[in-house]
Structure formats: structure tokens, C-alpha cells
Short mmCIF file of C-alpha atoms in Angstrom, two decimals:
data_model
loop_
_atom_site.label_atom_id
_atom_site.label_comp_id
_atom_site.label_asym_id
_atom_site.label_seq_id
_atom_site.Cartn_x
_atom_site.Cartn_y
_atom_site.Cartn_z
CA UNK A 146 0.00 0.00 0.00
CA UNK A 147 0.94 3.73 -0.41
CA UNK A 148 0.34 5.44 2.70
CA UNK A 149 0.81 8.59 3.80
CA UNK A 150 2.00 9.60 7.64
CA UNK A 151 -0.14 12.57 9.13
CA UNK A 152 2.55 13.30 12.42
CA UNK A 153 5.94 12.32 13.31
CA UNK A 154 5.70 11.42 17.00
CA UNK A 155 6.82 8.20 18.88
CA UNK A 156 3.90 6.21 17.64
CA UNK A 157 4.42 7.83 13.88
CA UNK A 158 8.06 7.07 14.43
CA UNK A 159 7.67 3.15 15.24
CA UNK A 160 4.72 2.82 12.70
CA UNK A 161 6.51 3.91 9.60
CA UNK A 162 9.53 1.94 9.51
CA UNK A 163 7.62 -1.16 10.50
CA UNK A 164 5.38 -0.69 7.32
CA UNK A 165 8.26 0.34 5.11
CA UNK A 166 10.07 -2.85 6.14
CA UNK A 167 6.89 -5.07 5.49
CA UNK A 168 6.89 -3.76 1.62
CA UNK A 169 4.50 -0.82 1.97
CA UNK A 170 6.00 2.97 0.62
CA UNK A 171 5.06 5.49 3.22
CA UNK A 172 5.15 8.16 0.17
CA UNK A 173 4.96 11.55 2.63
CA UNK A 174 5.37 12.33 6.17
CA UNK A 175 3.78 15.30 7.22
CA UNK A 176 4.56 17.34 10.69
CA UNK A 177 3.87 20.74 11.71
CA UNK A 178 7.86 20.92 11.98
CA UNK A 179 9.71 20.20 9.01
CA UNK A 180 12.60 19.20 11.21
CA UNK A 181 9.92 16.27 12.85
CA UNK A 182 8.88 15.11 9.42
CA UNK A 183 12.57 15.37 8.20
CA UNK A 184 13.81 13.20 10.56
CA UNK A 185 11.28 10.67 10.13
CA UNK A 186 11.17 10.72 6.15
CA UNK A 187 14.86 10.30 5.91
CA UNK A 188 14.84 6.85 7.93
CA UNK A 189 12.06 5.66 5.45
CA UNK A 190 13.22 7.32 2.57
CA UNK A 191 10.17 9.06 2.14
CA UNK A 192 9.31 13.38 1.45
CA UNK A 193 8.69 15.43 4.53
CA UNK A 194 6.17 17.99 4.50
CA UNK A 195 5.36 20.93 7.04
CA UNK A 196 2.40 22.03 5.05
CA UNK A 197 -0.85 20.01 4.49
CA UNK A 198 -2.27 21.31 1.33
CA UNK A 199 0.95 20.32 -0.12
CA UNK A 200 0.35 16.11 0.57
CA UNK A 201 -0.08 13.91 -2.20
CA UNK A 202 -3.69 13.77 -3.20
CA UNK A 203 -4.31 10.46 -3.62
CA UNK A 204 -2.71 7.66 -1.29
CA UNK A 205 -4.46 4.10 -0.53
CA UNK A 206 -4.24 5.24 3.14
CA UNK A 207 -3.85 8.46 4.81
CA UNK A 208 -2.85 7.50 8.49
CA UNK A 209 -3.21 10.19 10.94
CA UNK A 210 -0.93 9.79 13.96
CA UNK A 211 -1.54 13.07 15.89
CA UNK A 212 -2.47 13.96 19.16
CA UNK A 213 -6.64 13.82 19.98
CA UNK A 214 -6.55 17.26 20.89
CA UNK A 215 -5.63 18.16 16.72
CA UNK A 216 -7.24 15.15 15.10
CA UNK A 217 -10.50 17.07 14.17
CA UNK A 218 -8.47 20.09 12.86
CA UNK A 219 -5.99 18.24 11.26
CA UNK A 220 -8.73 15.86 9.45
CA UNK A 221 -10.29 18.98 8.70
CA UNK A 222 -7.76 19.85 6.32
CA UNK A 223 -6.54 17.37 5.14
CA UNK A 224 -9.94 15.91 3.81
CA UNK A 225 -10.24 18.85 1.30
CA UNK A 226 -9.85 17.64 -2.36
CA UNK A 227 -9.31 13.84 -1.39
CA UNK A 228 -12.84 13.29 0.32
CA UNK A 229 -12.92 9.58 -1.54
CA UNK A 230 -9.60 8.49 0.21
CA UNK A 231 -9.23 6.25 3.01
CA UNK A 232 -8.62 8.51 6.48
CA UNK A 233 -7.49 6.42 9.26
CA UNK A 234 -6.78 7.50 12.75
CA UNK A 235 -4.62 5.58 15.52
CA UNK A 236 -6.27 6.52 18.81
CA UNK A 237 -7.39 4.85 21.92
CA UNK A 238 -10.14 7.22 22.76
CA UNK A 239 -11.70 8.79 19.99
CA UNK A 240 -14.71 6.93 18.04
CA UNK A 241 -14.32 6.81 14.85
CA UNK A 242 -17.55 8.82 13.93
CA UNK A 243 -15.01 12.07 14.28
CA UNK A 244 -13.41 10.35 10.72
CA UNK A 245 -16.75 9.45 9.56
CA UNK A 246 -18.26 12.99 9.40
CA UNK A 247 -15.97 14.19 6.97
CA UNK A 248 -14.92 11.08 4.99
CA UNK A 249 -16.56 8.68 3.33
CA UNK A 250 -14.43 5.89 3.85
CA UNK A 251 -12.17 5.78 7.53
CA UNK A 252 -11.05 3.42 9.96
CA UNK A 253 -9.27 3.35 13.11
CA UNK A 254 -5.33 1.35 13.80
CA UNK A 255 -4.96 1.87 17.11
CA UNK A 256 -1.75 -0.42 18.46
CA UNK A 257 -2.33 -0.99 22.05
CA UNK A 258 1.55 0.05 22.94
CA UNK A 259 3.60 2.97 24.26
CA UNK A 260 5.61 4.24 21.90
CA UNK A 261 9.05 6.54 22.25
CA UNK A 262 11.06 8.32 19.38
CA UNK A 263 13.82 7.34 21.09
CA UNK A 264 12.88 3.54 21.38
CA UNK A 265 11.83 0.97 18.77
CA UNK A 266 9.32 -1.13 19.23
CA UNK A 267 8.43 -4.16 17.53
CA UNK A 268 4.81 -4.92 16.27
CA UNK A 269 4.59 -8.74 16.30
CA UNK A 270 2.92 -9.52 19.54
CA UNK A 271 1.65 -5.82 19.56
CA UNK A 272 -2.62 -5.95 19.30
CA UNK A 273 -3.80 -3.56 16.83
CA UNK A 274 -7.94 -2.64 17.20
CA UNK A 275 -9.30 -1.83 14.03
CA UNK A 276 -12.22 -0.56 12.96
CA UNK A 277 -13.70 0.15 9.78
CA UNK A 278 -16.54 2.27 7.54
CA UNK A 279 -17.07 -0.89 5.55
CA UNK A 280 -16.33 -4.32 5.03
CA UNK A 281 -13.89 -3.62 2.19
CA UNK A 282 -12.29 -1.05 5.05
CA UNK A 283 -11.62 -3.88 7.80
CA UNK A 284 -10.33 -6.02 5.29
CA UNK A 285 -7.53 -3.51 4.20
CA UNK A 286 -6.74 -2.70 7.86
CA UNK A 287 -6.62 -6.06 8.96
CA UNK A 288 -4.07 -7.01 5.84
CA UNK A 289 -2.38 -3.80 7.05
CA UNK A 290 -1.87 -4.66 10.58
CA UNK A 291 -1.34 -8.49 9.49
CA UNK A 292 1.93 -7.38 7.32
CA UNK A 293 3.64 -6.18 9.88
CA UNK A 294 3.09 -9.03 12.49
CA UNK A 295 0.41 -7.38 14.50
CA UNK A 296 -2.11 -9.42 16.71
CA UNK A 297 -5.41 -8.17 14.48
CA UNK A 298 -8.69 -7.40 16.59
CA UNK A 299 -11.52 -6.12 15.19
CA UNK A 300 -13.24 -4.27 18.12
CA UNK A 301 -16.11 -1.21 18.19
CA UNK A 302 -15.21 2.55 19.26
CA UNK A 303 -17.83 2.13 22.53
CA UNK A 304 -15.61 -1.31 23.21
CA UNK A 305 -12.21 0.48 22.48
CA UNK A 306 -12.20 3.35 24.95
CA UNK A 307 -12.60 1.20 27.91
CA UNK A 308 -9.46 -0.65 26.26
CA UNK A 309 -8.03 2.75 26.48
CA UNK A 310 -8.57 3.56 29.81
CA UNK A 311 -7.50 0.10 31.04
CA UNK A 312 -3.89 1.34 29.26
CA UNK A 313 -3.96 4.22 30.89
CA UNK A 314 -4.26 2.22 34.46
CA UNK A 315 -1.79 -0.54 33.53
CA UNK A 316 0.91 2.06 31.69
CA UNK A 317 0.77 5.33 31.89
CA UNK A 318 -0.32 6.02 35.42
CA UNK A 319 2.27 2.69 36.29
CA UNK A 320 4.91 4.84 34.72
CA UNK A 321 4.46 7.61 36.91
CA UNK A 322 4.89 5.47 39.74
CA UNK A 323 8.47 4.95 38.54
CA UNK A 324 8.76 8.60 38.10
CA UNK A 325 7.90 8.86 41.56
CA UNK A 326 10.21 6.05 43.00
CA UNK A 327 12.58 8.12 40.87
CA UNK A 328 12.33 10.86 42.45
CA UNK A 329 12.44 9.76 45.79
CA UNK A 330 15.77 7.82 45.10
CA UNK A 331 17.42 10.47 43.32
CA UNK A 332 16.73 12.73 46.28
CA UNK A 333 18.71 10.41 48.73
CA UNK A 334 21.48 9.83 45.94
CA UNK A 335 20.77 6.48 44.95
CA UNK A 336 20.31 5.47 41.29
CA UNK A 337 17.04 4.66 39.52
CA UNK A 338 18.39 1.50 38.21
CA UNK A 339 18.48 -0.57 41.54
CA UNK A 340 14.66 -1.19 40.90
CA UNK A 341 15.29 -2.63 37.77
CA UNK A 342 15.07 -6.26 38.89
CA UNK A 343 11.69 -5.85 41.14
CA UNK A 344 9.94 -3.90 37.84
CA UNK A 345 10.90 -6.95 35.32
CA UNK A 346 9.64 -9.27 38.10
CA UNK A 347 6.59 -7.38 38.58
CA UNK A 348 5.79 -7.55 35.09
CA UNK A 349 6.62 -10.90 34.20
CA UNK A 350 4.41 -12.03 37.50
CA UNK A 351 1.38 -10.76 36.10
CA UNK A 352 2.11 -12.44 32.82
CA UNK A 353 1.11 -15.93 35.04
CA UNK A 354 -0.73 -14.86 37.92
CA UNK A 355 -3.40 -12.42 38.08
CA UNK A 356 -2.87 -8.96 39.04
CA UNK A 357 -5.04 -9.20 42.33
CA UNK A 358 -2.95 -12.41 43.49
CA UNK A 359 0.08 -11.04 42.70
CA UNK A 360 -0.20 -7.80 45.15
CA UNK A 361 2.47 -7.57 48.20
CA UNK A 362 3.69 -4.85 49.95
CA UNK A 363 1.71 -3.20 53.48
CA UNK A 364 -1.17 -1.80 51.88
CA UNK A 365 -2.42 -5.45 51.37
CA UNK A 366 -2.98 -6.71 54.90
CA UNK A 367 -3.14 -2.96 55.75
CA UNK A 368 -0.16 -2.82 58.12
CA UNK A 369 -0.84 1.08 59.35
CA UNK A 370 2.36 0.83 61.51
CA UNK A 371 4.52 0.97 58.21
CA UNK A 372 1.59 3.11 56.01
CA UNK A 373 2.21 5.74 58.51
CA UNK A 374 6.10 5.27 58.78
CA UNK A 375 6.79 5.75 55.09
CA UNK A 376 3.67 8.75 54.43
CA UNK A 377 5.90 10.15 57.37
CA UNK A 378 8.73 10.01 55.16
CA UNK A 379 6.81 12.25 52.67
CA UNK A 380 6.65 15.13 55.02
CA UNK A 381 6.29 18.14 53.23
CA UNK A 382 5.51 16.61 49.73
CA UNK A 383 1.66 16.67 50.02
CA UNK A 384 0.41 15.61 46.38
CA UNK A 385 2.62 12.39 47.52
CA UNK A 386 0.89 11.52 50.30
CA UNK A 387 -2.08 11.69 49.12
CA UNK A 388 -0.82 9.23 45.88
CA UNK A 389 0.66 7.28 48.57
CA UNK A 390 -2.85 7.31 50.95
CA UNK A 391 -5.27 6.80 48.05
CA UNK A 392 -3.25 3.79 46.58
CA UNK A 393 -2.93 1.90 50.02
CA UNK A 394 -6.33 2.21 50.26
CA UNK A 395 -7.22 0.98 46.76
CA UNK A 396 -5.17 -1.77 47.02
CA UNK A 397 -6.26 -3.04 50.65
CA UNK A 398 -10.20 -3.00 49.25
CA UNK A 399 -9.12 -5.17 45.61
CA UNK A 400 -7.37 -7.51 47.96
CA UNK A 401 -10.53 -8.03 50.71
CA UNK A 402 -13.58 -7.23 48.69
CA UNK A 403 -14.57 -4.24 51.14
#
């Protein structure tokens, strides 16, 4: 397929080479910084482009990799003189009824991943949750996502965003927890990297036990001799606390049902 790549982020970044390598020409990259889409284009051997009028006009996929808050605008635009292409977006929460009010045919390829410009990812054991305007749609999304090694699931935009905001639990808001930990350590001199070895454990746990079963630490059996000790220890750091109160709470109700 000829595609062409609507933002140069860390998703855009990961996306891109994994199609070009599975035999598809990403033909343009566009980004609102030329340096952004120059960067990207280059590793593909593809044309960067700052401007959106300037985009090819006819592609067999436009895939728009931008943040939500610009999709609309961005669609907007880049709709104008190609309303019979194929517009496909690549985000957890938005339905695809946002692509489907301006274009006749659109789709969503959302690959449930975090992505990093400065990390590749692979996509073979990566889900991708497609969605389509038509039957002829899912098929071309599902080859699409097939190519380059992706687990394929066809799933609605109502069923998607509560995929979404499972992520959000299980990465994004996890993440910050190692910011945190981060923090903490770096304030006492000690490097980041000594929890290394507990986070791969903790992730390869819950790949055989469930989450729930796999909890430790005080908050569990709700030791408030130790709870107290270590919000003690966040004197002065409020916002922490509070992370530190709610979580301990959260945790002790999963484990006993109350």
C-alpha cells in the first residue's frame, strides 16, 4: 500500500519503519515541523512535509498519527480535495464517527503500545484494534496490521475506549509510579536503576498470575504501623501523600472485597 504519515511522533516514528520494512512505501510524512517530518522521512526514505495542502492527493491510506486534541483540525484539512480516500486514525479514545463525518471511507489502527522516538518497538505480539466504515475497510486494515506481524482485533469505538482507559491504568499512570520512585531515590542519591530487577519481576508475575494475586507490599494486609512510617517520610511533599494514601487504600479493598 501507499500510505501517507499525518505526524511524526513516537507512535508515527515506530509505525513507519515497520510498514516500510513489510513492503509498503510510506510516500509523505507530514509534521507541523519540518525538522519532525525530516527526521522521520529520511529513515524511510520518504518526502517530509510541514504544510498540508501540499500532501499527495491520492494515497491508498492516509494514516493520521496526531495527538486527539488536533485530530478534528488536522482531518479537517486534510480531507479537502481527497474526500474519496481512506482517512485512518490511531487513537485509543476517539470513536471513529469524528473520521466518519468528513470522509466517506475511515477506519481506526490503534496499536495498544507505548511508543518513544527514542525507542523501537516491535509490532509482532503488539494488538492492533481496528475498525472500519465498511467491510472492504476492515479487510484492508486487517491485511495492514497483518503485514507487519500485529495481533489483528476487530473491536467497536464504545468497546475500544474502555481498552483505552484500562492502558492508561496498567501504563501510563504505572509509569508515573516509577517517576515517583525516581524521584524519591534520586533525592537520597541512589540510582534509579536498583529497581530494575523488582519492575521486570513485577511484570513478568502478572504475565502468570493475576494482578489481584500477585499484590504484596503493606497496603495489602493494611499494616498502618509501616503506612504511617513511610507517608511520614513524605513530610512536606503533600500531592505524595495523598498518591501514597489513596493507593494503600485501593489496594487493601481489591485484595478483601470491602
Amino acid at each position: 500500500m501507499k500510505i501517507v504519515m499525518i505526524g511524526a511522533g513516537g507512535l508515527a516514528s515506530n509505525l513507519a519503519p515497520a510498514l516500510r520494512a513489510a513492503g509498503h512505501e510510506v510516500i509523505a510524512v507530514y509534521s507541523r515541523t519540518m525538522a519532525s517530518a525530516s527526521t522521520l522521512a529520511a529513515a524511510i526514505g520518504s518526502r517530509p512535509y510541514d504544510t498540508i495542502a501540499d500532501l499527495p492527493v491520492k494515497a491508498d491510506c492516509f494514516m493520521m498519527a496526531v495527538k486527539d486534541s488536533v485530530l478534528a483540525e488536522v482531518l479537517a484539512e486534510l480531507v479537502k480535495g481527497r474526500e474519496e480516500q481512506l482517512f485512518v486514525h490511531t487513537a485509543g479514545s476517539v470513536p471513529m464517527s469524528l473520521l466518519a463525518g468528513c470522509a466517506v471511507n475511515c477506519g481506526v489502527f490503534w496499536p495498544m503500545q507505548t511508543f518513544s522516538r527514542q525507542r523501537r518497538v516491535g509490532f509482532a505480539d503488539v494488538p492492533v484494534f481496528i475498525e472500519g466504515s465498511s467491510t472492504d475497510v476492515l479487510a484492508k486494515l486487517e491485511m495492514l496490521a497483518g503485514s507487519i506481524g500485529s495481533r489483528v482485533c476487530r473491536l467497536s469505538s464504545e468497546e475500544r475506549k474502555y481498552m483505552h482507559l484500562a492502558a492508561v491504568f496498567a501504563c501510563n499512570f504505572t509509569n508515573h509510579c516509577y517517576a515517583l520512585a525516581a524521584r524519591i531515590l534520586e533525592q537520597h542519591g541512589v540510582p534509579f536503576g536498583v529497581m530494575l530487577p523488582l519492575i521486570g519481576e513485577t511484570a513478568r508475575k502478572v504475565q502468570e498470575v493475576h494482578p489481584v494475586a500477585a499484590q504484596t507490599g503493606p497496603a495489602v494486609r493494611y499494616d498502618e504501623n509501616v503506612i504511617g512510617r513511610q507517608i511520614a517520610l513524605l513530610q512536606g511533599q503533600p500531592e505524595m501523600q495523598a498518591i501514597y494514601e489513596m493507593l494503600s487504600q485501593s489496594i487493601h479493598h481489591t485484595a478483601t472485597g470491602k
